[in-house]
Amino acid sequence: MSPKDPNRPSPSVMFTEIGATQIVSDLGGQARRRMCEYLLSGGPDQVKLRVASPTFRMGSHPSNDLVLKDPSVSRFHLEIEASPNGFRVRDLESTNGTWVNNLRIKEAFLSGPASLRAGQVTLHFALTGEQVDLPLVEAREFHGLLGQSPAMREIFATLVKVAPQSATILIEGESGTGKELVAAAIHRASKRSANPFVVLDCAAIPISLIESEFFGHERGAFTGAVGRYEGRFREADGGTLFLDEIGELPLEVQPKLLRVLETRQVRRLGSTSSETVDIRLVAATNRNLAQEVNRGTFREDLYYRLAVVQLKVPPLRERPEDIRLLVGHFIKDALPDEPERANEILYGITDENWRKLERLPWPGNVRELRNFIERTLILSGGPIEPLALHRIEEEEEDPEVPPSLGADLDQPFIQRKADLIARFERAYLFGQLARHNNNLSAAARASGLDRMNFKRLLRKYR
């Protein structure tokens, strides 16, 4: 579908009305979503499109949910995502910016009528009274994945459809949300389940070795290649290859990966012949790859080749209904030989502590919750005092209260200033590292620092 007259003055739009949804209830196992509308100001087309997905993008590229054919609009301009706190609007590093009610934003929440502007194109946001039923499954488990929240059961419903196919899947979500578990569940539910499930973390491999890890090498292909290595694509032949942290893949390697995905042919370094591989590729990232395309750090053609099917794993703070189910699983998993003690601990958790657990933001998501439960079980030791938790209360303290600057007037100004900066840098860097479960790349991104610069500063304070 395209605009009727491609030469008409902007703004023009491929879809002038679009729906997005927000989960509002879960009654008797049936969840519903509230609809909202986005109406273009100007533009003669009256084409309507309803989107059931809670996330959609606007931009000039034809793959967007809402295509805005205006020179002021970037390829991927903005994204709107339904969440329990409202509709989150996020600018995707657009050239001319995203505006909400005449204020330029990087990210904002909409809870009522608002004016949105992408470049020079204005849209109006409004909630409607319409609701739609969600496609959910009744099960609280899918091949090792756990969840009873509407968000997770909607993911299960999608996986039931896509897992048996061979389509490439891109899994998005914050660090610690369980993207590798989703990939493993996809493999177990596929027709390839009897064949290998191979995991490769793109962020953990030195740049000089990435091609060798992907495609293999012949003996003598480079210094240190003392024998032939098949590579991960060959290792996963007949099964599933899971590329974790695909957003960390260096730009110079991306066209080589794209070529393999299109031809299904791999050539080992140092070899003169190619071999055919039969794999299903599942990739995961905690970055917004559409935003990385706008930045020029990720190839647009590779992005489309990976995002045949996209899954967004919600953060734990947006699905508190899953906390009790996950805690029970982690306690029993930590005490496999003591089922009676595990049940006693689980049933000993008070309603107050359950509420505290469900209120915490869990920036490290499911991984942080699991580590917290395991640590608590180790430290509590004796009688069942499982989660009567000083740490929960510490985390509920007001984070806005600044620590004392300790302005020691007996020291020279320059020396005292240097000491305070050093204290801040050390606390900030190691705090970010702890928040992201020692994932250096994720901590650097959250800090707004280059990975090598972040690493250099860490080394300074170690």
Coordinates of C-alpha atoms in Angstrom, one line a residue:
M1 CA 0.0 0.0 0.0
S2 CA 1.3 3.5 -0.8
P3 CA 0.1 7.1 -0.9
K4 CA -2.1 8.0 -3.8
D5 CA 0.1 10.8 -5.1
P6 CA 3.8 10.4 -4.3
N7 CA 4.5 14.0 -5.4
R8 CA 2.0 15.7 -3.1
P9 CA 3.3 18.1 -0.4
S10 CA 4.2 16.5 3.0
P11 CA 3.0 15.4 5.4
S12 CA 1.8 12.2 3.8
V13 CA 1.3 8.9 5.5
M14 CA 0.8 5.3 4.6
F15 CA -1.6 4.6 7.5
T16 CA -3.6 7.5 9.0
E17 CA -5.1 5.6 11.9
I18 CA -3.4 2.9 13.9
G19 CA -4.4 1.1 17.1
A20 CA -2.2 0.0 20.0
T21 CA -3.1 -1.8 23.2
Q22 CA -2.6 -1.9 26.9
I23 CA -3.4 -4.8 29.2
V24 CA -6.1 -3.7 31.6
S25 CA -7.5 -6.9 33.1
D26 CA -7.1 -10.6 33.6
L27 CA -10.4 -12.1 34.5
G28 CA -11.0 -15.8 34.7
G29 CA -7.9 -16.5 32.7
Q30 CA -8.9 -14.0 30.0
A31 CA -7.0 -10.8 29.6
R32 CA -8.1 -7.8 27.6
R33 CA -6.4 -4.7 26.2
R34 CA -7.6 -1.2 26.0
M35 CA -7.3 0.4 22.5
C36 CA -5.9 3.8 21.6
E37 CA -5.9 5.9 18.4
Y38 CA -3.2 7.8 16.5
L39 CA -4.7 10.2 13.9
L40 CA -2.6 12.2 11.4
S41 CA -3.1 16.0 11.2
G42 CA -3.3 16.8 7.5
G43 CA -2.9 14.2 4.7
P44 CA -5.9 13.2 2.7
D45 CA -5.7 9.4 3.0
Q46 CA -8.2 7.7 5.3
V47 CA -6.6 4.2 5.3
K48 CA -7.2 2.4 8.6
L49 CA -5.0 -0.2 10.3
R50 CA -5.5 -1.9 13.6
V51 CA -2.4 -3.3 15.3
A52 CA -2.9 -5.9 18.1
S53 CA 0.7 -5.8 19.2
P54 CA 1.5 -3.7 22.3
T55 CA 4.6 -2.2 20.6
F56 CA 4.9 -0.5 17.2
R57 CA 7.2 1.9 15.4
M58 CA 6.7 4.9 13.2
G59 CA 9.2 6.1 10.5
S60 CA 9.8 6.5 6.8
H61 CA 10.9 3.0 6.1
P62 CA 8.2 0.7 4.7
S63 CA 8.6 -1.9 7.4
N64 CA 7.3 0.4 10.1
D65 CA 3.8 -0.1 11.5
L66 CA 3.0 3.5 10.7
V67 CA 4.9 4.8 7.6
L68 CA 5.3 8.5 7.5
K69 CA 6.5 9.7 4.0
D70 CA 8.0 13.0 5.0
P71 CA 11.6 14.1 4.5
S72 CA 11.8 15.3 8.1
V73 CA 11.0 11.7 9.4
S74 CA 13.8 9.3 10.1
R75 CA 13.8 5.6 8.9
F76 CA 12.9 4.5 12.4
H77 CA 11.7 7.6 14.1
L78 CA 9.8 6.7 17.3
E79 CA 8.4 3.7 19.1
I80 CA 5.3 3.4 21.3
E81 CA 5.0 0.6 23.8
A82 CA 2.2 -0.3 26.1
S83 CA 3.2 -0.8 29.7
P84 CA 1.5 -0.9 33.1
N85 CA 2.5 2.7 33.6
G86 CA 0.9 3.9 30.4
F87 CA 2.1 4.2 26.8
R88 CA 5.8 4.7 26.6
V89 CA 7.0 6.9 23.7
R90 CA 10.7 6.5 22.9
D91 CA 12.7 8.5 20.3
L92 CA 14.9 6.2 18.3
E93 CA 17.8 8.6 17.8
S94 CA 15.9 10.4 15.1
T95 CA 17.4 13.3 13.2
N96 CA 14.7 15.9 13.8
G97 CA 13.4 14.6 17.1
T98 CA 10.2 13.5 18.8
W99 CA 7.9 16.0 20.5
V100 CA 5.1 15.4 23.0
N101 CA 2.8 18.4 23.6
N102 CA 5.5 20.7 22.1
L103 CA 8.3 19.3 24.4
R104 CA 11.2 17.4 22.8
I105 CA 11.6 14.1 24.5
K106 CA 13.9 11.0 24.5
E107 CA 11.3 9.0 26.4
A108 CA 7.9 9.9 27.9
F109 CA 4.7 8.2 29.2
L110 CA 1.2 9.0 27.8
S111 CA -1.8 8.4 30.0
G112 CA -4.3 10.6 28.2
P113 CA -4.8 12.7 25.1
A114 CA -1.6 14.1 23.7
S115 CA -0.1 15.7 20.6
L116 CA 2.9 13.8 19.1
R117 CA 5.2 15.2 16.5
A118 CA 7.7 13.2 14.4
G119 CA 9.9 15.7 12.6
Q120 CA 7.2 17.9 11.0
V121 CA 4.4 15.4 11.1
T122 CA 1.9 15.8 13.9
L123 CA -0.3 13.0 15.3
H124 CA -2.9 13.0 18.0
F125 CA -3.0 10.3 20.7
A126 CA -6.2 9.4 22.5
L127 CA -7.5 6.4 24.5
T128 CA -10.7 4.8 23.3
G129 CA -13.3 2.7 25.2
E130 CA -12.7 -0.3 22.9
Q131 CA -11.1 -3.4 24.3
V132 CA -9.8 -6.6 22.6
D133 CA -9.3 -10.1 23.9
L134 CA -5.7 -11.3 24.1
P135 CA -4.6 -14.6 22.6
L136 CA -3.4 -16.4 25.8
V137 CA -2.6 -20.0 26.8
E138 CA -3.8 -21.4 30.1
A139 CA -0.5 -23.1 30.9
R140 CA 1.9 -21.4 33.3
E141 CA 4.9 -23.1 31.7
F142 CA 6.3 -23.5 28.2
H143 CA 9.3 -25.9 27.8
G144 CA 11.0 -24.5 30.8
L145 CA 9.7 -21.0 30.7
L146 CA 7.6 -19.9 33.7
G147 CA 4.9 -17.2 33.9
Q148 CA 1.3 -16.7 34.8
S149 CA 1.1 -13.0 33.9
P150 CA -0.9 -12.0 30.8
A151 CA 2.3 -10.7 29.2
M152 CA 4.1 -14.1 29.5
R153 CA 1.1 -16.2 28.6
E154 CA 0.7 -14.1 25.5
I155 CA 4.3 -14.8 24.6
F156 CA 3.6 -18.5 25.2
A157 CA 0.7 -18.3 22.7
T158 CA 3.1 -16.8 20.1
L159 CA 5.7 -19.4 20.8
V160 CA 3.2 -22.2 20.2
K161 CA 2.7 -20.9 16.7
V162 CA 6.3 -19.9 15.7
A163 CA 8.5 -22.5 17.6
P164 CA 7.6 -25.5 15.3
Q165 CA 8.5 -23.4 12.2
S166 CA 12.0 -22.6 11.0
A167 CA 11.7 -18.8 10.8
T168 CA 14.5 -16.7 12.2
I169 CA 13.5 -15.0 15.5
L170 CA 14.8 -11.9 17.2
I171 CA 14.3 -11.8 21.0
E172 CA 14.5 -8.3 22.6
G173 CA 14.5 -7.5 26.3
E174 CA 16.6 -6.1 29.1
S175 CA 19.5 -8.0 30.6
G176 CA 18.4 -10.7 32.9
T177 CA 14.9 -11.2 31.5
G178 CA 15.6 -14.7 30.3
K179 CA 16.2 -14.3 26.6
E180 CA 18.4 -17.4 26.5
L181 CA 15.7 -19.4 28.2
V182 CA 13.2 -18.3 25.6
A183 CA 15.6 -19.4 22.8
A184 CA 16.1 -22.8 24.5
A185 CA 12.3 -23.2 24.8
I186 CA 11.9 -22.4 21.1
H187 CA 14.5 -25.1 20.3
R188 CA 12.8 -27.7 22.6
A189 CA 9.4 -27.0 21.0
S190 CA 10.8 -27.2 17.4
K191 CA 11.2 -30.1 15.0
R192 CA 15.0 -29.7 15.6
S193 CA 14.9 -30.5 19.3
A194 CA 16.8 -33.8 18.9
N195 CA 19.7 -31.9 17.3
P196 CA 22.2 -29.4 18.8
F197 CA 21.3 -26.1 20.5
V198 CA 24.5 -24.0 20.2
V199 CA 24.9 -20.8 22.2
L200 CA 27.4 -18.0 21.1
D201 CA 27.7 -14.8 23.1
C202 CA 28.7 -12.1 20.6
A203 CA 29.9 -9.8 23.4
A204 CA 32.2 -12.3 25.0
I205 CA 34.4 -13.0 21.9
P206 CA 37.5 -10.8 20.9
I207 CA 36.9 -9.1 17.6
S208 CA 39.9 -10.9 16.1
L209 CA 38.3 -14.3 16.7
I210 CA 34.7 -13.7 15.8
E211 CA 34.9 -14.9 12.2
S212 CA 36.8 -18.0 13.4
E213 CA 34.1 -18.7 16.0
F214 CA 31.3 -18.3 13.5
F215 CA 32.7 -20.0 10.5
G216 CA 35.7 -22.1 11.7
H217 CA 39.2 -22.2 10.4
E218 CA 41.8 -24.4 8.7
R219 CA 45.1 -25.3 10.3
G220 CA 47.5 -22.5 9.8
A221 CA 44.9 -20.0 8.7
F222 CA 46.3 -17.5 11.2
T223 CA 48.8 -17.4 14.0
G224 CA 47.6 -19.8 16.7
A225 CA 45.4 -21.9 14.4
V226 CA 47.2 -25.2 15.2
G227 CA 44.3 -27.4 14.0
R228 CA 41.1 -27.3 12.1
Y229 CA 38.0 -25.9 13.8
E230 CA 34.5 -26.4 12.4
G231 CA 32.9 -23.2 13.9
R232 CA 29.6 -22.7 15.5
F233 CA 27.5 -22.7 12.4
R234 CA 28.8 -26.2 11.5
E235 CA 28.4 -27.3 15.2
A236 CA 24.7 -26.3 15.1
D237 CA 24.0 -28.0 11.7
G238 CA 20.6 -29.6 11.9
G239 CA 19.7 -27.7 15.1
T240 CA 19.5 -24.1 16.4
L241 CA 22.2 -21.5 16.7
F242 CA 21.5 -18.9 19.4
L243 CA 23.4 -15.6 18.9
D244 CA 23.2 -13.7 22.2
E245 CA 24.0 -10.0 22.4
I246 CA 23.8 -9.7 18.6
G247 CA 23.8 -5.9 19.0
E248 CA 27.5 -6.2 20.1
L249 CA 28.5 -7.7 16.7
P250 CA 31.1 -5.4 15.1
L251 CA 29.9 -3.6 12.0
E252 CA 32.6 -5.2 9.8
V253 CA 31.5 -8.7 10.6
Q254 CA 27.8 -8.0 10.0
P255 CA 27.8 -8.4 6.2
K256 CA 29.5 -11.8 6.5
L257 CA 26.8 -13.0 8.9
L258 CA 24.1 -11.6 6.5
R259 CA 25.6 -13.5 3.6
V260 CA 25.6 -16.8 5.5
L261 CA 22.0 -16.3 6.5
E262 CA 21.0 -15.7 2.9
T263 CA 23.0 -18.5 1.3
R264 CA 23.3 -21.0 4.1
Q265 CA 26.9 -21.5 3.0
V266 CA 29.9 -21.2 5.3
R267 CA 33.6 -21.1 4.4
R268 CA 36.2 -21.8 7.1
L269 CA 39.0 -19.2 7.3
G270 CA 41.8 -20.5 5.1
S271 CA 39.6 -22.8 3.0
T272 CA 38.8 -22.4 -0.7
S273 CA 35.4 -24.2 -0.6
S274 CA 32.0 -23.6 1.1
E275 CA 29.7 -26.0 2.9
T276 CA 26.0 -25.9 3.3
V277 CA 24.5 -25.7 6.8
D278 CA 21.0 -26.3 7.9
I279 CA 20.3 -24.2 11.0
R280 CA 17.6 -22.2 12.6
L281 CA 18.9 -18.9 13.9
V282 CA 17.6 -17.2 17.0
A283 CA 19.2 -14.0 18.1
A284 CA 18.8 -11.9 21.2
T285 CA 19.7 -8.3 22.2
N286 CA 19.2 -5.9 25.1
R287 CA 19.6 -3.0 22.6
N288 CA 17.0 -1.4 20.5
L289 CA 18.3 -2.5 17.1
A290 CA 16.0 -0.1 15.2
Q291 CA 17.7 2.7 17.1
E292 CA 21.1 1.2 16.4
V293 CA 20.2 1.2 12.6
N294 CA 19.6 5.0 12.9
R295 CA 22.9 5.4 14.7
G296 CA 24.7 3.6 11.9
T297 CA 26.1 0.9 14.3
F298 CA 23.9 -1.9 12.9
R299 CA 23.2 -2.8 9.3
E300 CA 19.6 -2.2 8.2
D301 CA 19.6 -5.3 5.9
L302 CA 20.8 -7.6 8.6
Y303 CA 18.2 -6.2 11.0
Y304 CA 15.4 -7.2 8.6
R305 CA 17.0 -10.6 8.0
L306 CA 17.0 -11.3 11.8
A307 CA 13.6 -9.8 12.7
V308 CA 11.5 -12.2 10.7
V309 CA 9.7 -12.8 14.0
Q310 CA 10.2 -10.4 16.9
L311 CA 9.6 -11.2 20.5
K312 CA 9.8 -8.7 23.4
V313 CA 10.4 -10.2 26.8
P314 CA 9.0 -7.8 29.4
P315 CA 11.0 -6.8 32.4
L316 CA 10.1 -8.3 35.8
R317 CA 8.8 -5.0 37.2
E318 CA 6.1 -5.1 34.5
R319 CA 4.9 -8.6 35.5
P320 CA 4.8 -8.8 39.3
E321 CA 2.2 -11.6 39.0
D322 CA 5.1 -13.9 38.2
I323 CA 7.1 -13.2 41.3
R324 CA 5.5 -15.9 43.5
L325 CA 5.7 -18.5 40.8
L326 CA 9.4 -17.7 40.2
V327 CA 10.4 -17.6 43.9
G328 CA 8.8 -21.0 44.5
H329 CA 10.7 -22.4 41.5
F330 CA 14.1 -20.9 42.6
I331 CA 13.7 -22.1 46.2
K332 CA 12.9 -25.7 45.1
D333 CA 15.7 -25.5 42.6
A334 CA 18.2 -24.4 45.2
L335 CA 17.2 -27.2 47.6
P336 CA 16.7 -30.2 45.3
D337 CA 17.5 -32.7 48.0
E338 CA 15.4 -31.0 50.7
P339 CA 11.9 -30.7 49.3
E340 CA 10.3 -30.5 52.8
R341 CA 12.6 -27.7 53.8
A342 CA 11.9 -25.9 50.5
N343 CA 8.1 -26.1 51.1
E344 CA 8.5 -24.9 54.7
I345 CA 10.5 -21.9 53.6
L346 CA 8.1 -21.1 50.8
Y347 CA 5.0 -21.3 53.0
G348 CA 6.8 -19.3 55.7
I349 CA 7.0 -16.2 53.5
T350 CA 4.6 -13.6 55.0
D351 CA 2.1 -11.6 52.9
E352 CA 4.1 -8.5 53.8
N353 CA 7.3 -9.9 52.3
W354 CA 5.5 -11.1 49.2
R355 CA 4.2 -7.5 48.7
K356 CA 7.7 -6.2 49.2
L357 CA 9.1 -8.6 46.7
E358 CA 6.4 -7.6 44.2
R359 CA 7.0 -3.9 44.7
L360 CA 10.8 -3.9 44.0
P361 CA 11.9 -2.7 40.6
W362 CA 14.4 -5.6 40.1
P363 CA 16.7 -3.8 37.6
G364 CA 18.5 -7.1 37.1
N365 CA 15.1 -8.8 36.3
V366 CA 14.7 -12.6 36.8
R367 CA 18.4 -13.1 37.1
E368 CA 18.6 -10.7 40.0
L369 CA 15.6 -12.3 41.7
R370 CA 17.2 -15.8 41.4
N371 CA 20.5 -14.6 42.7
F372 CA 18.7 -12.8 45.6
I373 CA 16.8 -16.0 46.6
E374 CA 19.9 -18.2 46.4
R375 CA 21.9 -15.7 48.5
T376 CA 19.1 -15.3 51.1
L377 CA 18.9 -19.1 51.5
I378 CA 22.6 -19.4 52.0
L379 CA 22.8 -16.5 54.5
S380 CA 19.7 -17.4 56.5
G381 CA 21.1 -20.9 57.3
G382 CA 19.2 -21.9 60.5
P383 CA 15.6 -21.5 61.4
I384 CA 13.2 -20.4 58.7
E385 CA 13.7 -16.8 58.5
P386 CA 13.8 -16.9 54.7
L387 CA 12.8 -13.6 53.3
A388 CA 12.4 -11.4 56.4
L389 CA 14.8 -9.3 54.6
H390 CA 16.9 -6.4 55.6
R391 CA 17.9 -6.0 52.0
I392 CA 14.3 -5.5 50.8
E393 CA 13.9 -2.7 53.3
E394 CA 17.3 -1.2 52.3
E395 CA 16.2 -1.2 48.7
E396 CA 12.9 0.5 49.6
E397 CA 14.7 3.5 51.1
D398 CA 14.4 6.8 49.2
P399 CA 17.0 6.7 46.4
E400 CA 16.9 10.5 46.0
V401 CA 18.6 11.2 49.4
P402 CA 22.2 12.2 48.5
P403 CA 25.1 11.0 50.6
S404 CA 27.0 13.6 52.6
L405 CA 29.7 15.4 50.6
G406 CA 32.0 15.3 53.6
A407 CA 33.5 18.8 52.8
D408 CA 36.7 18.4 54.9
L409 CA 37.9 22.0 55.3
D410 CA 41.3 20.9 56.5
Q411 CA 42.3 19.7 53.0
P412 CA 43.1 21.9 50.0
F413 CA 40.2 22.4 47.6
I414 CA 41.9 20.7 44.7
Q415 CA 42.8 17.6 46.8
R416 CA 39.3 17.3 48.3
K417 CA 37.6 17.7 44.9
A418 CA 39.8 15.0 43.4
D419 CA 39.0 12.6 46.3
L420 CA 35.2 13.2 45.9
I421 CA 35.4 12.7 42.2
A422 CA 37.3 9.4 42.6
R423 CA 34.8 8.2 45.2
F424 CA 31.9 9.0 42.9
E425 CA 33.5 7.4 39.9
R426 CA 34.3 4.2 41.8
A427 CA 30.9 3.9 43.3
Y428 CA 29.1 4.7 40.1
L429 CA 31.1 2.3 37.9
F430 CA 31.0 -0.6 40.2
G431 CA 27.3 0.1 41.0
Q432 CA 26.4 0.0 37.3
L433 CA 28.4 -3.2 37.0
A434 CA 26.6 -4.8 39.9
R435 CA 23.2 -3.6 38.5
H436 CA 23.9 -5.3 35.2
N437 CA 25.2 -8.6 36.8
N438 CA 28.8 -7.9 35.7
N439 CA 27.8 -7.5 32.0
L440 CA 30.5 -5.0 31.0
S441 CA 28.8 -4.0 27.7
A442 CA 25.4 -3.4 29.3
A443 CA 26.9 -1.4 32.2
A444 CA 28.9 0.7 29.7
R445 CA 25.8 1.4 27.6
A446 CA 23.7 2.4 30.7
S447 CA 26.5 4.8 31.7
G448 CA 26.7 6.4 28.3
L449 CA 30.4 5.5 28.0
D450 CA 32.4 3.7 25.4
R451 CA 33.0 0.0 26.4
M452 CA 36.8 0.4 26.3
N453 CA 36.6 3.7 28.3
F454 CA 34.4 2.0 30.9
K455 CA 36.9 -0.9 31.1
R456 CA 39.8 1.5 31.5
L457 CA 38.2 3.3 34.4
L458 CA 37.3 0.1 36.1
R459 CA 41.0 -1.0 35.8
K460 CA 42.0 2.3 37.3
Y461 CA 40.0 1.7 40.5
R462 CA 40.7 -2.0 40.8

